mmCIF file with all atom_site columns, C-alpha atoms in Angstrom:
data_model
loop_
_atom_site.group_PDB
_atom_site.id
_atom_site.type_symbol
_atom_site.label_atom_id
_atom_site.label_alt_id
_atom_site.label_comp_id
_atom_site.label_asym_id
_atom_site.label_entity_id
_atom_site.label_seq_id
_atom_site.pdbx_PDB_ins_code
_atom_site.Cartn_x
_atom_site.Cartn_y
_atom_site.Cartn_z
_atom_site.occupancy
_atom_site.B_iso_or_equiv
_atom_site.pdbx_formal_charge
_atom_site.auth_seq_id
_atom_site.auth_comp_id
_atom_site.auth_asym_id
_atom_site.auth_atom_id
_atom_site.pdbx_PDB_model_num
ATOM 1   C CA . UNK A 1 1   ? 28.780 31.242 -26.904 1.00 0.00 ? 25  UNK A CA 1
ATOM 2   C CA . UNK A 1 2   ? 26.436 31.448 -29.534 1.00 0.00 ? 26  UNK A CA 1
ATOM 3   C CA . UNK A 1 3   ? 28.976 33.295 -32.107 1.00 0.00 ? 27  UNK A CA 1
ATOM 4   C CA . UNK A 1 4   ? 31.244 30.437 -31.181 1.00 0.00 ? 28  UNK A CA 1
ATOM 5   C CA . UNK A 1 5   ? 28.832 27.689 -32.236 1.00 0.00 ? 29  UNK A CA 1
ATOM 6   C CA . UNK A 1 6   ? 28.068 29.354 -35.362 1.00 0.00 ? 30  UNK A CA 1
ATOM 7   C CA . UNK A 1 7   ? 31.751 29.559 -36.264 1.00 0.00 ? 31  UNK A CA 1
ATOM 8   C CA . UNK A 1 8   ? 32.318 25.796 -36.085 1.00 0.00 ? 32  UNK A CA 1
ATOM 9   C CA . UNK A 1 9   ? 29.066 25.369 -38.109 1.00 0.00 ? 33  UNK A CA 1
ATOM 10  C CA . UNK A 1 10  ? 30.497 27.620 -40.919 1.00 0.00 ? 34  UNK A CA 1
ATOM 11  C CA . UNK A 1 11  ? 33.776 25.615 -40.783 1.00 0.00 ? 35  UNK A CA 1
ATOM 12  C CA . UNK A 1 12  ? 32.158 22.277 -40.850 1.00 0.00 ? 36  UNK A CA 1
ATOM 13  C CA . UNK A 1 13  ? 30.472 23.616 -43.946 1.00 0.00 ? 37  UNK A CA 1
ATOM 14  C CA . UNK A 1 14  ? 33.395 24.892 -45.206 1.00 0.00 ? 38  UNK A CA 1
ATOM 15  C CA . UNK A 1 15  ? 35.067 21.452 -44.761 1.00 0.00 ? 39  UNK A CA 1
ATOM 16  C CA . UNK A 1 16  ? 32.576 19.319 -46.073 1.00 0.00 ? 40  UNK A CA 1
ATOM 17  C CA . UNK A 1 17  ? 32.114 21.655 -49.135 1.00 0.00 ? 41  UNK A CA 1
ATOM 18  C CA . UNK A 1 18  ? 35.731 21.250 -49.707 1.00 0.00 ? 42  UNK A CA 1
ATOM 19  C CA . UNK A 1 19  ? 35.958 17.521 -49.261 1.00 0.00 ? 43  UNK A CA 1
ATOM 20  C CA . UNK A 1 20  ? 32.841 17.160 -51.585 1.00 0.00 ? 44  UNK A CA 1
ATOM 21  C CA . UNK A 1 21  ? 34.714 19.083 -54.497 1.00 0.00 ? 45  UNK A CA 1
ATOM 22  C CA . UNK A 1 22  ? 37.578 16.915 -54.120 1.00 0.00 ? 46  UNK A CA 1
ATOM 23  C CA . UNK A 1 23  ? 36.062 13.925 -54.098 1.00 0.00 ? 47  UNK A CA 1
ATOM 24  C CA . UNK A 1 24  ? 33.510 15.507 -57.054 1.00 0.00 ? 48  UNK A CA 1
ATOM 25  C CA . UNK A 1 25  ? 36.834 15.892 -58.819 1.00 0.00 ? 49  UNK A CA 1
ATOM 26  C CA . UNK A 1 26  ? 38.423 12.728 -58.445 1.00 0.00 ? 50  UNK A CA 1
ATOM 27  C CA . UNK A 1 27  ? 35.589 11.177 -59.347 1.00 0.00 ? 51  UNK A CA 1
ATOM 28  C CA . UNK A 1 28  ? 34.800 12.748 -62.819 1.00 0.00 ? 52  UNK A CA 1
ATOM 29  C CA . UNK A 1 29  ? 38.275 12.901 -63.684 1.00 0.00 ? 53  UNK A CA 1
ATOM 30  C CA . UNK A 1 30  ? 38.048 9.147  -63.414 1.00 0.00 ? 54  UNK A CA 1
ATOM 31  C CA . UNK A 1 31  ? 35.101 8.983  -65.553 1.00 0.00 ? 55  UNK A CA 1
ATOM 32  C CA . UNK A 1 32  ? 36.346 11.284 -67.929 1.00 0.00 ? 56  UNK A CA 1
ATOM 33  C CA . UNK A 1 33  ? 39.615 9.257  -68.523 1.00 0.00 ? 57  UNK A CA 1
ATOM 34  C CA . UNK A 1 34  ? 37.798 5.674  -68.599 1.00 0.00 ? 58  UNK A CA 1
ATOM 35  C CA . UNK A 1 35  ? 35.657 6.867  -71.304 1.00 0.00 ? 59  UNK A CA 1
ATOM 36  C CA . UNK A 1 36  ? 38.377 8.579  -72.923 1.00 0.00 ? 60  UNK A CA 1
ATOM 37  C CA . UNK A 1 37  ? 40.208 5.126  -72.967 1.00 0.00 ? 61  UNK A CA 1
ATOM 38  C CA . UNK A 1 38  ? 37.418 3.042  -73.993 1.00 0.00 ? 62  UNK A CA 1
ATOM 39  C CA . UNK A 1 39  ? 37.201 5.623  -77.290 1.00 0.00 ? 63  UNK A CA 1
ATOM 40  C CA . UNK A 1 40  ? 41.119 4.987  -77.667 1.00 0.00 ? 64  UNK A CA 1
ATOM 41  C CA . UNK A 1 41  ? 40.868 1.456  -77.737 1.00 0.00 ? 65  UNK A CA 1
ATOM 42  C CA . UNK A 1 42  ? 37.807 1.325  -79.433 1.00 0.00 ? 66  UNK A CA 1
ATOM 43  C CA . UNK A 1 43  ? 39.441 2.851  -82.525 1.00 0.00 ? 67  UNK A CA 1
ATOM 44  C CA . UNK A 1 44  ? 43.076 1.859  -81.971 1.00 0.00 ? 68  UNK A CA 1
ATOM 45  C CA . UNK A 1 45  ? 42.636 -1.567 -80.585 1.00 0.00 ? 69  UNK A CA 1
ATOM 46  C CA . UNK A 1 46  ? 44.904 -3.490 -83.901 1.00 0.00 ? 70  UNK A CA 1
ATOM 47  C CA . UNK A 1 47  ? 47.401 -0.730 -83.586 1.00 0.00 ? 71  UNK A CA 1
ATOM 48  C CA . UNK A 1 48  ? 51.069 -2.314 -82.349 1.00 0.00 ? 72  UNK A CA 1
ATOM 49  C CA . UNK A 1 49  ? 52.983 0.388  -80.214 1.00 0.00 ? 73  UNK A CA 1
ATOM 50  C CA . UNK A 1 50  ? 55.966 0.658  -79.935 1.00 0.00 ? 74  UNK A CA 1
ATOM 51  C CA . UNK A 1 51  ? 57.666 1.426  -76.541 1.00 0.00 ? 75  UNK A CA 1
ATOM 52  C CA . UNK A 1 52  ? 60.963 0.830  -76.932 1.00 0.00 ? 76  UNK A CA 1
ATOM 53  C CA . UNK A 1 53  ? 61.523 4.991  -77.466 1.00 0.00 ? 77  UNK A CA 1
ATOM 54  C CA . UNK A 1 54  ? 60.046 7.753  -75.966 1.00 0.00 ? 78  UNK A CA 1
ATOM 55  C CA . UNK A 1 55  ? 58.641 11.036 -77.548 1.00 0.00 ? 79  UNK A CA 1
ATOM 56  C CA . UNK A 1 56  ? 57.034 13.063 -75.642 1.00 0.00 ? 80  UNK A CA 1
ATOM 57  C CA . UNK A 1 57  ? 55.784 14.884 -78.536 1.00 0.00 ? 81  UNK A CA 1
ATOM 58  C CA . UNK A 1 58  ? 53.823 12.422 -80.509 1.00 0.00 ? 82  UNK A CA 1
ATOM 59  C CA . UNK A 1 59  ? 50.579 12.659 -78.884 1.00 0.00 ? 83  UNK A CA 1
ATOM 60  C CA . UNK A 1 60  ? 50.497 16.275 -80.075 1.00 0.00 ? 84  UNK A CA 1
ATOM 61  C CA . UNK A 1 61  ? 48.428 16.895 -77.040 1.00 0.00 ? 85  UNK A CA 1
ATOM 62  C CA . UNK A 1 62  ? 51.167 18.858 -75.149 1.00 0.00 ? 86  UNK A CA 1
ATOM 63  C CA . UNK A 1 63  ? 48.974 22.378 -74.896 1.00 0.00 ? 87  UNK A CA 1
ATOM 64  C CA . UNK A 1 64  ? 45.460 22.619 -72.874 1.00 0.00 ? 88  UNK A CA 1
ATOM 65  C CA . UNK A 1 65  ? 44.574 24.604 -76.537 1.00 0.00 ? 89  UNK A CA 1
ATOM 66  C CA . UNK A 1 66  ? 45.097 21.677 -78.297 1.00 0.00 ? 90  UNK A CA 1
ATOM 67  C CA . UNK A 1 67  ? 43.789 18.692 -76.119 1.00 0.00 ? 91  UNK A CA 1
ATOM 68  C CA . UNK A 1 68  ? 40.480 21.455 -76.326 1.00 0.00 ? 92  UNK A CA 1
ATOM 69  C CA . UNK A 1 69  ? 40.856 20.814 -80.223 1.00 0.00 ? 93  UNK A CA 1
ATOM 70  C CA . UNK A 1 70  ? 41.174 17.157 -79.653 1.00 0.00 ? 94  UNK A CA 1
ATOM 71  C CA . UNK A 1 71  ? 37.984 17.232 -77.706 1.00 0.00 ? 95  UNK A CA 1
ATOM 72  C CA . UNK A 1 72  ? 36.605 19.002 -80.346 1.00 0.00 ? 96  UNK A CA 1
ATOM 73  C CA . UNK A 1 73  ? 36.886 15.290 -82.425 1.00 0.00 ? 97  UNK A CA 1
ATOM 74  C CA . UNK A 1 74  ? 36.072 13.318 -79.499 1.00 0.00 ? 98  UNK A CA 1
ATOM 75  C CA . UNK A 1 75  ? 39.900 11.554 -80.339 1.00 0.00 ? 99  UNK A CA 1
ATOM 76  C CA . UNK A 1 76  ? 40.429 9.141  -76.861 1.00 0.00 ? 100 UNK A CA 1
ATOM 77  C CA . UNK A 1 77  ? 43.691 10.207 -76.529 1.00 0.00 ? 101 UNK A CA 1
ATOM 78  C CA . UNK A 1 78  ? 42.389 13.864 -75.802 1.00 0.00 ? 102 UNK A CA 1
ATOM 79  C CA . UNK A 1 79  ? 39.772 12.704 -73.459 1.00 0.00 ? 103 UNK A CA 1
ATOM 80  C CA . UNK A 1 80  ? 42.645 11.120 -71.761 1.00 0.00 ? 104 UNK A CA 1
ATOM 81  C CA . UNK A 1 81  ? 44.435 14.328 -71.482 1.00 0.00 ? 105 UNK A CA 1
ATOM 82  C CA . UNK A 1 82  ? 41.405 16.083 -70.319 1.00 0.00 ? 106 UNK A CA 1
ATOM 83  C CA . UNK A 1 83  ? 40.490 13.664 -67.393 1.00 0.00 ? 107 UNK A CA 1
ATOM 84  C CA . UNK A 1 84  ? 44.126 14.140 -66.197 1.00 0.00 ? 108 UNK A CA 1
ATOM 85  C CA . UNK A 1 85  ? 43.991 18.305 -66.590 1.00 0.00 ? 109 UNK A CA 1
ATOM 86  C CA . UNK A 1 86  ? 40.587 18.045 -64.351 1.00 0.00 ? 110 UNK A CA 1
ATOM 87  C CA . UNK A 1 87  ? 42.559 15.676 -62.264 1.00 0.00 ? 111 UNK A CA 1
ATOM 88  C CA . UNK A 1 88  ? 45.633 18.193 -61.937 1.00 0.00 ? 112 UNK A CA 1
ATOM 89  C CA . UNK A 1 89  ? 43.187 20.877 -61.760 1.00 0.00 ? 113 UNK A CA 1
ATOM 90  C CA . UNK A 1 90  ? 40.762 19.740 -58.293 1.00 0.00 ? 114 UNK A CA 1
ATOM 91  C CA . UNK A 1 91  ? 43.372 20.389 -55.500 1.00 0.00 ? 115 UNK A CA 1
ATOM 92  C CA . UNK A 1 92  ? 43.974 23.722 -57.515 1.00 0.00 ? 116 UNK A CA 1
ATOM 93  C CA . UNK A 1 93  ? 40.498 24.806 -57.113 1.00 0.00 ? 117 UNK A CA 1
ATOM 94  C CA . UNK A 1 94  ? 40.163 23.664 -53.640 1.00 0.00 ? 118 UNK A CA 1
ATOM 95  C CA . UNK A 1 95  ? 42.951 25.642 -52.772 1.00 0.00 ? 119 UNK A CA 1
ATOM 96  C CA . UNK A 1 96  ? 41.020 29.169 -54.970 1.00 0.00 ? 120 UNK A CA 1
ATOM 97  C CA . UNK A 1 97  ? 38.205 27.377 -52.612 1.00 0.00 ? 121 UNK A CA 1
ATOM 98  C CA . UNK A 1 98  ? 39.790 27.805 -49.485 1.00 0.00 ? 122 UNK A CA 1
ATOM 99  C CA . UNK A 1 99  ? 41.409 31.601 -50.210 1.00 0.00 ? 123 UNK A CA 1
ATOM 100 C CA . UNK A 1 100 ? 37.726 32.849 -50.513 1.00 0.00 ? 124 UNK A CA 1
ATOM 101 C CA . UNK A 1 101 ? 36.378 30.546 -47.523 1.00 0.00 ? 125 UNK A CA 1
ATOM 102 C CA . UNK A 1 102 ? 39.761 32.560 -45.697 1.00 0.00 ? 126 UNK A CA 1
ATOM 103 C CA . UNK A 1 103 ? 38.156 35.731 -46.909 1.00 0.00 ? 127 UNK A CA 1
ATOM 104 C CA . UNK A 1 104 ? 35.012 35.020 -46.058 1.00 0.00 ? 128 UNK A CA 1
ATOM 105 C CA . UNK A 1 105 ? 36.461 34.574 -42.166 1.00 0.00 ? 129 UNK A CA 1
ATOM 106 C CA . UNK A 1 106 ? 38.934 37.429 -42.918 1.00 0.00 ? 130 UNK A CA 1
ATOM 107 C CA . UNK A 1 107 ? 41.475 35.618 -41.893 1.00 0.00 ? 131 UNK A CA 1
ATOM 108 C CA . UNK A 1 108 ? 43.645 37.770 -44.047 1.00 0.00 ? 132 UNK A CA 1
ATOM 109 C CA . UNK A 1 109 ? 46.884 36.086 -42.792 1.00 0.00 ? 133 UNK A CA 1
ATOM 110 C CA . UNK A 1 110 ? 45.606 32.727 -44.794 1.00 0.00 ? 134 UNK A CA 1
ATOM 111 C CA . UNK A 1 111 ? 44.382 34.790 -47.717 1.00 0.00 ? 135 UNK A CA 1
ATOM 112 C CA . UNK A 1 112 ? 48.281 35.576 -48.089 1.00 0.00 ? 136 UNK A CA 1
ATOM 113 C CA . UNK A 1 113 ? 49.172 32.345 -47.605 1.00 0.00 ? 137 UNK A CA 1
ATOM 114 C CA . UNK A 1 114 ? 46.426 30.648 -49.937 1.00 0.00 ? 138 UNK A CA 1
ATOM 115 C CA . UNK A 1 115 ? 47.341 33.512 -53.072 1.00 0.00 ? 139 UNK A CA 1
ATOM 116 C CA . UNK A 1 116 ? 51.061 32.553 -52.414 1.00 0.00 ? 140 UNK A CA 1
ATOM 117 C CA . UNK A 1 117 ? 50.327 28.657 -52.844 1.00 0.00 ? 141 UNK A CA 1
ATOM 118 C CA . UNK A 1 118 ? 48.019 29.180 -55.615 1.00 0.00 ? 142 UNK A CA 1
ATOM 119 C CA . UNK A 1 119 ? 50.833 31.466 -57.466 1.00 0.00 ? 143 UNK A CA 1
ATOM 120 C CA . UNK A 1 120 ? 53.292 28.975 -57.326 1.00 0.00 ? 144 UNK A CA 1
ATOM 121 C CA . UNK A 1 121 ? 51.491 25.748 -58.173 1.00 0.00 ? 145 UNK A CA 1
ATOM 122 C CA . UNK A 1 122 ? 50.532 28.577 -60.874 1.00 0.00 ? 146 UNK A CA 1
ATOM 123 C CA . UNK A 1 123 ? 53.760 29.350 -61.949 1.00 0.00 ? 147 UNK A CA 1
ATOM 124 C CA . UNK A 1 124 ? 54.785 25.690 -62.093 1.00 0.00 ? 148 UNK A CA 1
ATOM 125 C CA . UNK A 1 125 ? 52.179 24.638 -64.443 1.00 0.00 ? 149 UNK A CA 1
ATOM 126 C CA . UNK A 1 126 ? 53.493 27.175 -66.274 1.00 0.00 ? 150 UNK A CA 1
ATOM 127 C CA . UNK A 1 127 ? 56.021 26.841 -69.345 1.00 0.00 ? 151 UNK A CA 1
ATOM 128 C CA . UNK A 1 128 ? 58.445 29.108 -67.728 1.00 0.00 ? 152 UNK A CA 1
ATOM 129 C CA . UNK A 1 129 ? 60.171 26.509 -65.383 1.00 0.00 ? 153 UNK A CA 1
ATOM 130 C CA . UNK A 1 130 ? 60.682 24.011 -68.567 1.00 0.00 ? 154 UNK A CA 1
ATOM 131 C CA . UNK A 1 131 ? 61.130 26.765 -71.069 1.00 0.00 ? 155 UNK A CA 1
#
């Protein structure tokens, strides 16, 4: 009985640890990409775009490496970028959370299952699926 009691306390742990770093996440990713867009506007505010065409490419912030190197020069549009990779990035760590909470319980089965998530949300991030 007492094992039992000590197993839902370690869960409820587990759970609130995990809903903290998601909402920790969501949160600073928030405040990352406000800032970020009061620095764009700040120094882009009498610029006229135009939205009429598309390129993806001419934010030159298509690589983590070089939204780093846009950081680098506090440029808005990288901050942007940045608040959006930590936003992309919190589930991902909850899940690299939750395989070593699994572990922890070794509750292998999950372990399996958490790795095999984690490898594909991997792989789709990835440039192989675009090319």
């Amino acid at each position: 009985m007492i094992k039992e009691s000590k197993n839902f306390f370690a869960d409820k742990d587990i759970q609130v640890i995990l809903g903290t770093l998601l909402r920790v996440g969501v949160i600073s990713s928030m405040t990352v990409v406000f800032i970020g867009g009061l620095i764009y506007l700040f120094f882009n505010h009498a610029n006229v775009v135009d939205y009429s065409k598309f390129d993806s490419g001419k934010s030159g912030f298509s690589s983590i490496a070089a939204i780093f190197n846009g950081l680098t020069t506090m440029d808005g549009a990288a901050i942007i970028q940045f608040g959006t990779l930590l936003l992309i990035f919190t589930p991902i760590a909850r899940v690299v959370f939750s395989v070593f909470s699994f572990l922890i319980e070794r509750d292998y089965m999950y372990v399996l299952i958490g790795l095999m998530v984690l490898s594909i949300i991997l792989y789709s991030l990835s440039d192989n699926l675009v090319g």
